[in-house]
Amino acid sequence: MVKYILIGSLLFLTACSDKLVRVMPYEKEYFAQDKMSLSPIAERAEQEGHVYLIREASAGGESAFQGGCGCR
Amino acid sequence: MKKILITLLVWANLFGAGQVGDKAVGFDLPNLYNLDKKISLNEYKGKVVLVNLWASWCGGCQEEMPIFVELQKEFKGSDFHILLSTIDKEPKNAVAFLQSVDRERVLKSVYDSEKILPKAYRCIGMPSSYLVDKSGTIVEVYVGSIDEKHVGKLKAKIKSLLGE
């Protein structure tokens, strides 16, 4: 009996978590807005990328190309 | 154990996607261009209908809409109709977009503010289109936008359903 209650509870909780986390495709109206973009301003994103590259060059920049010697 | 398995199967069937062979879920929703009037799927009984779930904020929907305009023009006067259903929060956004691509108002759209149809049709992606035959059965489900590459197959399917 305890086993069945345990299985039932697990299934119930799994269903709950799925419902909480999953956003259905037709519910993404707000996510589709420009302001929800990680980089809403293209120019600013480019400038930030440039700064990031300069600062992180010694760590290999943002690509997998070359080894990170800082001698770009 | 058998009972548990049967219960799980029933639940999986209830929430699963994929509806080819199912009867198209009927609806009676406001006309997007005139919210006081309603459009029902029953009006299209005995006709081939492409039910399309769309929204003005959905990129794929924006891409496929001009193709639908051309498709409906091509089948003008036949028993094939495209019936759109928008789930926009603000109907004016949907009207503004639709008018920008369909000035002649070739396409008809209902306004589904409560998102009844995506739930009823168990929509798993936007846009989604459901090709319904003359008997009211879903014969094809298209998840994602229909592009120029796939529209040829869709036309062939429509023609075969129309008996041309």
Coordinates of N, CA and C in Angstrom, one line a residue, chain B residues 33-110:
Chain B
Y33 N -12.1 40.8 -37.5 CA -12.3 42.0 -38.1 C -13.6 42.7 -37.6
N34 N -14.5 41.8 -37.0 CA -15.7 42.3 -36.4 C -16.1 41.5 -35.2
L35 N -15.6 41.9 -34.1 CA -15.7 41.1 -32.9 C -17.1 40.8 -32.4
D36 N -18.1 41.5 -33.0 CA -19.5 41.3 -32.6 C -20.1 40.0 -33.3
K37 N -19.5 39.7 -34.5 CA -19.9 38.6 -35.2 C -19.0 37.4 -35.0
K38 N -19.6 36.2 -35.1 CA -18.9 35.0 -34.8 C -18.7 34.2 -36.1
I39 N -17.6 33.4 -36.0 CA -17.4 32.5 -37.1 C -17.3 31.1 -36.5
S40 N -18.0 30.1 -37.1 CA -18.1 28.8 -36.6 C -17.4 27.8 -37.6
L41 N -16.8 26.8 -37.1 CA -16.2 25.8 -38.0 C -17.4 25.0 -38.7
N42 N -18.5 25.0 -38.1 CA -19.7 24.3 -38.7 C -20.1 25.0 -40.1
E43 N -19.7 26.3 -40.2 CA -20.1 26.9 -41.5 C -19.3 26.3 -42.6
Y44 N -18.2 25.6 -42.3 CA -17.3 25.1 -43.3 C -17.5 23.6 -43.5
K45 N -18.7 23.1 -43.1 CA -19.0 21.7 -43.2 C -19.0 21.3 -44.6
G46 N -18.4 20.2 -45.0 CA -18.3 19.7 -46.3 C -17.3 20.4 -47.2
K47 N -16.4 21.2 -46.5 CA -15.4 21.9 -47.2 C -14.0 21.5 -46.7
V48 N -13.0 21.7 -47.5 CA -11.6 21.5 -47.0 C -11.1 22.7 -46.3
V49 N -10.7 22.6 -45.1 CA -10.3 23.8 -44.3 C -8.9 23.6 -43.7
L50 N -8.1 24.7 -43.8 CA -6.8 24.7 -43.2 C -6.9 25.7 -41.9
V51 N -7.0 25.0 -40.8 CA -7.1 25.8 -39.5 C -5.7 26.2 -39.1
N52 N -5.4 27.5 -39.0 CA -4.1 27.9 -38.6 C -4.1 28.7 -37.3
L53 N -3.3 28.3 -36.4 CA -3.2 29.0 -35.1 C -2.0 29.9 -35.2
W54 N -2.2 31.2 -35.0 CA -1.1 32.2 -35.2 C -1.2 33.3 -34.2
A55 N -0.2 34.2 -34.2 CA -0.1 35.4 -33.4 C 0.8 36.4 -34.1
S56 N 0.5 37.6 -33.9 CA 1.3 38.7 -34.5 C 2.7 38.7 -34.0
W57 N 2.9 38.2 -32.8 CA 4.3 38.3 -32.2 C 5.1 37.1 -32.5
C58 N 4.6 36.2 -33.3 CA 5.3 34.9 -33.6 C 5.9 35.1 -35.0
G59 N 7.3 35.0 -35.0 CA 8.0 35.2 -36.2 C 7.7 34.2 -37.4
G60 N 7.5 33.0 -37.1 CA 7.1 32.0 -38.1 C 5.8 32.3 -38.7
C61 N 4.9 32.8 -37.9 CA 3.5 33.1 -38.4 C 3.6 34.3 -39.4
Q62 N 4.5 35.2 -39.1 CA 4.6 36.4 -39.9 C 5.2 35.9 -41.3
E63 N 6.1 34.9 -41.2 CA 6.7 34.4 -42.5 C 5.7 33.7 -43.4
E64 N 4.9 32.9 -42.8 CA 4.0 32.1 -43.6 C 2.7 32.8 -44.1
M65 N 2.4 33.9 -43.5 CA 1.1 34.6 -43.8 C 1.0 35.0 -45.3
P66 N 2.1 35.6 -45.9 CA 2.0 35.9 -47.3 C 1.7 34.7 -48.2
I67 N 2.3 33.6 -47.8 CA 2.1 32.3 -48.5 C 0.6 31.9 -48.5
F68 N 0.0 32.1 -47.3 CA -1.4 31.7 -47.1 C -2.3 32.6 -48.0
V69 N -1.9 33.9 -48.1 CA -2.7 34.8 -48.9 C -2.7 34.4 -50.3
E70 N -1.5 34.0 -50.8 CA -1.4 33.5 -52.2 C -2.1 32.2 -52.4
L71 N -2.0 31.3 -51.4 CA -2.7 30.0 -51.5 C -4.2 30.2 -51.6
Q72 N -4.8 31.1 -50.7 CA -6.2 31.3 -50.7 C -6.7 31.9 -52.1
K73 N -5.8 32.8 -52.6 CA -6.2 33.4 -53.9 C -6.2 32.3 -55.0
E74 N -5.2 31.4 -54.9 CA -5.1 30.4 -55.9 C -6.4 29.5 -55.9
F75 N -6.9 29.2 -54.7 CA -8.0 28.3 -54.6 C -9.4 29.1 -54.5
K76 N -9.3 30.3 -54.9 CA -10.5 31.2 -54.9 C -11.7 30.5 -55.7
G77 N -12.9 30.5 -55.1 CA -14.0 29.9 -55.7 C -14.1 28.4 -55.5
S78 N -13.1 27.8 -54.9 CA -13.2 26.4 -54.7 C -13.7 26.1 -53.2
D79 N -13.7 24.8 -52.9 CA -14.2 24.5 -51.5 C -13.1 24.4 -50.5
F80 N -12.0 25.1 -50.8 CA -10.9 25.2 -49.9 C -10.8 26.5 -49.2
H81 N -10.8 26.5 -47.9 CA -10.7 27.8 -47.1 C -9.6 27.7 -46.1
I82 N -9.0 28.9 -45.9 CA -8.0 29.0 -44.8 C -8.7 29.8 -43.7
L83 N -8.7 29.2 -42.5 CA -9.3 29.8 -41.4 C -8.3 30.1 -40.3
L84 N -8.0 31.3 -40.1 CA -6.9 31.6 -39.1 C -7.6 31.8 -37.7
S85 N -6.7 31.6 -36.7 CA -7.2 31.8 -35.3 C -6.0 32.5 -34.6
T86 N -6.2 33.7 -34.2 CA -5.2 34.4 -33.5 C -5.3 34.4 -32.0
I87 N -4.2 34.3 -31.3 CA -4.2 34.2 -29.8 C -3.6 35.5 -29.2
D88 N -3.5 36.5 -30.0 CA -2.9 37.8 -29.5 C -3.7 38.3 -28.3
K89 N -3.0 38.9 -27.4 CA -3.7 39.5 -26.2 C -4.5 40.7 -26.7
E90 N -3.9 41.5 -27.6 CA -4.6 42.7 -28.1 C -5.0 42.4 -29.5
P91 N -6.3 42.3 -29.8 CA -6.7 42.0 -31.2 C -6.3 43.1 -32.2
K92 N -6.0 44.3 -31.8 CA -5.6 45.4 -32.7 C -4.2 45.0 -33.3
N93 N -3.4 44.4 -32.5 CA -2.0 44.0 -33.0 C -2.2 43.0 -34.2
A94 N -3.1 42.0 -34.0 CA -3.4 41.0 -35.0 C -3.9 41.6 -36.3
V95 N -4.9 42.5 -36.1 CA -5.5 43.2 -37.2 C -4.5 44.0 -38.0
A96 N -3.6 44.8 -37.2 CA -2.6 45.6 -37.9 C -1.7 44.7 -38.7
F97 N -1.2 43.6 -38.2 CA -0.3 42.8 -39.0 C -1.0 42.1 -40.2
L98 N -2.2 41.6 -39.9 CA -2.9 40.9 -41.0 C -3.3 41.9 -42.2
Q99 N -3.6 43.1 -41.8 CA -3.9 44.1 -42.9 C -2.7 44.4 -43.7
S100 N -1.5 44.4 -43.0 CA -0.3 44.8 -43.7 C 0.1 43.7 -44.8
V101 N -0.3 42.4 -44.6 CA 0.0 41.4 -45.6 C -1.2 41.0 -46.4
D102 N -2.4 41.3 -45.9 CA -3.6 40.8 -46.6 C -4.6 42.0 -46.8
R103 N -4.2 42.9 -47.7 CA -5.0 44.2 -47.8 C -6.4 43.9 -48.4
E104 N -6.5 42.9 -49.2 CA -7.8 42.5 -49.8 C -8.7 41.7 -48.9
R105 N -8.2 41.4 -47.7 CA -8.9 40.6 -46.7 C -9.4 39.2 -47.3
V106 N -8.4 38.6 -47.9 CA -8.7 37.3 -48.5 C -8.9 36.2 -47.4
L107 N -8.1 36.4 -46.3 CA -8.1 35.4 -45.3 C -9.1 35.8 -44.2
K108 N -9.7 34.8 -43.6 CA -10.6 35.0 -42.5 C -9.9 34.6 -41.2
S109 N -10.2 35.4 -40.1 CA -9.5 35.0 -38.9 C -10.5 35.1 -37.7
V110 N -10.4 34.2 -36.8 CA -11.2 34.4 -35.5 C -10.2 34.9 -34.5

